[in-house]
XYZ file of C-alpha atoms in Angstrom:
250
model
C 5.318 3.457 42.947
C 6.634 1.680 39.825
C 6.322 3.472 36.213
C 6.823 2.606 33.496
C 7.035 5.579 31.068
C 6.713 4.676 27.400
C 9.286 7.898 25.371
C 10.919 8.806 23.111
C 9.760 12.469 23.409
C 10.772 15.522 25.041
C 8.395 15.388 28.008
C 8.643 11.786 28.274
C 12.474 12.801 29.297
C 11.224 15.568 31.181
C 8.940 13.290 33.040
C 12.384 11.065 33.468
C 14.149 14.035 34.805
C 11.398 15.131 36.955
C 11.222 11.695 38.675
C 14.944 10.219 39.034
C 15.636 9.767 42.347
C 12.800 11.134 43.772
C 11.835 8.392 47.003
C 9.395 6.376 46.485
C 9.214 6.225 43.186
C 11.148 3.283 40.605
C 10.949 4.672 37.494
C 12.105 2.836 33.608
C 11.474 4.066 30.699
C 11.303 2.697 27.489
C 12.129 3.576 23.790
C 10.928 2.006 20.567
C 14.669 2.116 19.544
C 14.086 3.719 16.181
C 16.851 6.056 17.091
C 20.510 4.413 17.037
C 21.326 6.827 19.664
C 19.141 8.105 21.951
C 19.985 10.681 24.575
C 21.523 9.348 27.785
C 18.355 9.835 30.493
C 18.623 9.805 34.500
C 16.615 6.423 34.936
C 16.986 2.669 33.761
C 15.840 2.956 29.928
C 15.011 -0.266 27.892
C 14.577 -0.431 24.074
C 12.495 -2.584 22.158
C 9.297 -3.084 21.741
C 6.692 -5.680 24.093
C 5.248 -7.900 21.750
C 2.161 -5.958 21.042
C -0.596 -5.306 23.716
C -0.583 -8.891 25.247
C 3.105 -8.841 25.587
C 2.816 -5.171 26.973
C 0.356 -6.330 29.635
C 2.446 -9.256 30.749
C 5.499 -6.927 31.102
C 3.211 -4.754 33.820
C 2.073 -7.950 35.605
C 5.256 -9.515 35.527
C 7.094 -6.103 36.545
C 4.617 -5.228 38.960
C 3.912 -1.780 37.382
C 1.843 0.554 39.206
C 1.356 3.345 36.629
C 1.905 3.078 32.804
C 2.621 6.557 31.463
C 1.974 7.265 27.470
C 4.577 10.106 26.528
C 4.989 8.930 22.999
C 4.942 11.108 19.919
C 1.782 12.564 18.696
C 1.884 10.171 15.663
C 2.649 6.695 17.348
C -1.149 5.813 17.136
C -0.295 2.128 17.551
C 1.662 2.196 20.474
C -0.722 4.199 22.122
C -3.097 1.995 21.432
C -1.403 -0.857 22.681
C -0.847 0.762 25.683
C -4.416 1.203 26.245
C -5.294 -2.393 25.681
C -2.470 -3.245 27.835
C -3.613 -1.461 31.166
C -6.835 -2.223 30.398
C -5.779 -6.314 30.412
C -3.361 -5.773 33.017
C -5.609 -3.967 35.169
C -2.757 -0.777 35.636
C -3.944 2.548 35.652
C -2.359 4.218 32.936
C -1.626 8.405 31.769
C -0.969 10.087 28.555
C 0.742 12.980 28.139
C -0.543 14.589 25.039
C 0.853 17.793 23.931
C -1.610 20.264 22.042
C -1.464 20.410 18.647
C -0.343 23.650 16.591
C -3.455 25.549 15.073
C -3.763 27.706 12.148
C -2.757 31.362 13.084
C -3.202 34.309 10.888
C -0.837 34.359 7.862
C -0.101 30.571 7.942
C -0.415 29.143 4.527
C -1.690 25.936 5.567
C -3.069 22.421 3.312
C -4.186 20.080 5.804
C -4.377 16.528 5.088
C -5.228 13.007 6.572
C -2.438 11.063 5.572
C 1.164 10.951 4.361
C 0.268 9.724 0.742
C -2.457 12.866 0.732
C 0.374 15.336 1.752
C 2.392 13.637 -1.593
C -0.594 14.335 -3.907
C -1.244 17.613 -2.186
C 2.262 19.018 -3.605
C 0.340 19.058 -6.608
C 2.136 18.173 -10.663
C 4.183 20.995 -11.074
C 7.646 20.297 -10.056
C 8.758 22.296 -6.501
C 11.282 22.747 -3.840
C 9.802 20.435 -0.827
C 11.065 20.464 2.654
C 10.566 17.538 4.098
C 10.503 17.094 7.988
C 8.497 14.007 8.994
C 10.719 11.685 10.330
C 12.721 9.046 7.560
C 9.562 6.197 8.561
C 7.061 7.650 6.153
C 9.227 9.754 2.960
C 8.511 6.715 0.555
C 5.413 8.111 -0.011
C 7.043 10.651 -2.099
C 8.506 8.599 -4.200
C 5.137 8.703 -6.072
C 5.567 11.859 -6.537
C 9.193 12.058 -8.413
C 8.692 15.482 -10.133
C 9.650 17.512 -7.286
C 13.315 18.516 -5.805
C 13.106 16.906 -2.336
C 14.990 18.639 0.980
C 14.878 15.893 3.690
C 15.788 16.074 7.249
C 15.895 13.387 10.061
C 17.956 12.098 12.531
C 18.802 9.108 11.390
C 20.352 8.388 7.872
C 17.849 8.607 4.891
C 19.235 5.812 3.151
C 17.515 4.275 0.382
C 13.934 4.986 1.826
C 13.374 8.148 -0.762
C 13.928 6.856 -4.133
C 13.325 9.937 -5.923
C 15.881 11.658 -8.839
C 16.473 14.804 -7.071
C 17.064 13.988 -3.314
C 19.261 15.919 -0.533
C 19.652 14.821 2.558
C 20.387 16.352 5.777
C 21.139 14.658 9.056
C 20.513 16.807 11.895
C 18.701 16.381 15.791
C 16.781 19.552 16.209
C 15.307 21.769 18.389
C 15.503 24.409 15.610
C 14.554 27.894 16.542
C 12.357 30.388 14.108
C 15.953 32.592 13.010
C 17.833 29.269 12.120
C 14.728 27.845 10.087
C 14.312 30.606 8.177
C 17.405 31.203 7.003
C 17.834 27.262 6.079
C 14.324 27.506 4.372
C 15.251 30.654 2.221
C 18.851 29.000 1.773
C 17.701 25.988 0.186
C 15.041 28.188 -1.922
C 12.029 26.246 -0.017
C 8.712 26.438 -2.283
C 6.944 24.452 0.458
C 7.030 22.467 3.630
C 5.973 19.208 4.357
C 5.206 18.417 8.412
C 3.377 16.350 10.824
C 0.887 18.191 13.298
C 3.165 17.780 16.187
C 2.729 20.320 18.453
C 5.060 21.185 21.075
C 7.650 23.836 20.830
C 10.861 21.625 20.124
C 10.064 22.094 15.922
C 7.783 24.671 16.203
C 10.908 27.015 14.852
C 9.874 25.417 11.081
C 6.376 26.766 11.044
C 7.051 29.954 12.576
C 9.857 30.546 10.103
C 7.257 29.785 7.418
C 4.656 32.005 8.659
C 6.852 34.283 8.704
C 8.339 33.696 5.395
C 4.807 33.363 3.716
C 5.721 30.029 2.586
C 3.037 27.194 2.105
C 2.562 24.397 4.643
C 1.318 20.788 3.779
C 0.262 20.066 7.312
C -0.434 16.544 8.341
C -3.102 15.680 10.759
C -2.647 13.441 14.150
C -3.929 10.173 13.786
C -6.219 9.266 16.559
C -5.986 8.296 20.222
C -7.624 5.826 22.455
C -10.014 7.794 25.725
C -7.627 7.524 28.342
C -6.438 10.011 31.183
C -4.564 12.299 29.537
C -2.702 15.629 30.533
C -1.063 18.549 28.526
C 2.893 18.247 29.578
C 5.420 16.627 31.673
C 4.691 19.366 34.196
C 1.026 18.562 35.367
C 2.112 14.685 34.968
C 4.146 15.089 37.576
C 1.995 17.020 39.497
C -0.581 14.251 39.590
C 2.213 11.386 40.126
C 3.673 13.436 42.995
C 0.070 13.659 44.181
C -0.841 9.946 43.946
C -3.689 10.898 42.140
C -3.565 9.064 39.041
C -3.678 5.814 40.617
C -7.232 5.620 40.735
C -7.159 6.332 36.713
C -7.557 3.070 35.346
């Protein structure tokens, strides 16, 4: 079986893991290369994007892909749909893996919002201490918001893409557990966190640590996703690739 696994996620590297080697199975996977340097993985990785969902589909004809397997992030609504239009054209069956998103527990603070630029207005006039932890594709939003004293971390460097008067940044690749976050949120005097709907466990550690810290969360909603097969985590993927299952999922 050939697969093609679209990443640049944890279970999309899980998936990776779970398949390298195994027989009968020739597995790539590719990466939207907004990372300068992504983790080494077990199988043949390409980076780049297709060309949109025509070029996509032509890469699965001319590949001769069996299975094309979403495991982007949460938020990469486009490539998703791409994808979808892609298997669709190409005739591939295709799976997403689709991790649940966080919910509102009892003493979360939470503002939830539709957008980016709603999370900016959200913060409100007054001027406060804002974590930011959205990824560096999306900050400039904030810059309409200048009165406020802006934590930011991402993997990549900031840069120029948060031009704001009061600005640190903070280069770090997480997972972050719920001790560590805390004390960096009460560290940097935190008034209030900024963060995508995720899900997952890998940066869950910053909204436990605010739960438990009482501190307000401006929590982004997912954008949504095209009706395809989907599954919960890398581990019942492979269960249904293992099982041959999923090729009659197109």
């Amino acid at each position: 079986m050939r697969i093609l696994i679209l990443g640049g996620t944890g279970e999309a590297s899980a998936l990776a893991r779970g398949l390298a080697g195994a027989p009968g199975h020739d597995v790539t996977l590719s990466l939207a290369g907004r990372t300068a340097a992504p983790k080494p993985e077990p199988v043949p990785t390409r980076t780049g994007g297709f060309g949109g969902p025509d070029g996509l589909a032509a890469h699965l004809g001319a590949n001769r892909i069996d299975l094309l397997v979403d495991a982007t992030h949460p938020f990469a609504a486009r490539m998703s749909r791409n994808a979808a239009l892609a298997a669709a054209r190409a005739g591939v069956p295709i799976l997403a893996v689709r991790r649940p998103a966080w919910t509102r527990q009892p003493g979360d603070a939470w503002t939830e919002v539709a957008t980016v630029a709603e999370a900016a207005a959200a913060l409100g006039p007054a001027p406060r201490r804002v974590f930011l932890t959205i990824g560096r594709q999306e900050v400039a939003a904030f810059a309409a918001a200048p009165q406020h004293d802006y934590v930011v971390r991402t993997i990549e460097p900031l840069g120029a893409a948060l031009p704001v008067p009061r600005l640190t940044a903070i280069e770090a690749r997480g997972p972050f557990d719920a001790d560590s976050e805390a004390a960096f949120l009460a560290s940097r005097a935190i008034a209030v966190l900024v963060s995508k709907n995720s899900g997952g466990s890998a940066t869950a550690g910053k909204i436990l640590a605010a739960r438990r810290l009482a501190l307000p969360v401006v929590m982004i909603a997912r954008p949504p996703k095209p009706a395809v097969p989907a599954v919960p985590d890398a581990e019942s993927a492979l269960a249904l690739i293992r099982s041959g299952a999923v090729l009659g999922s197109g």
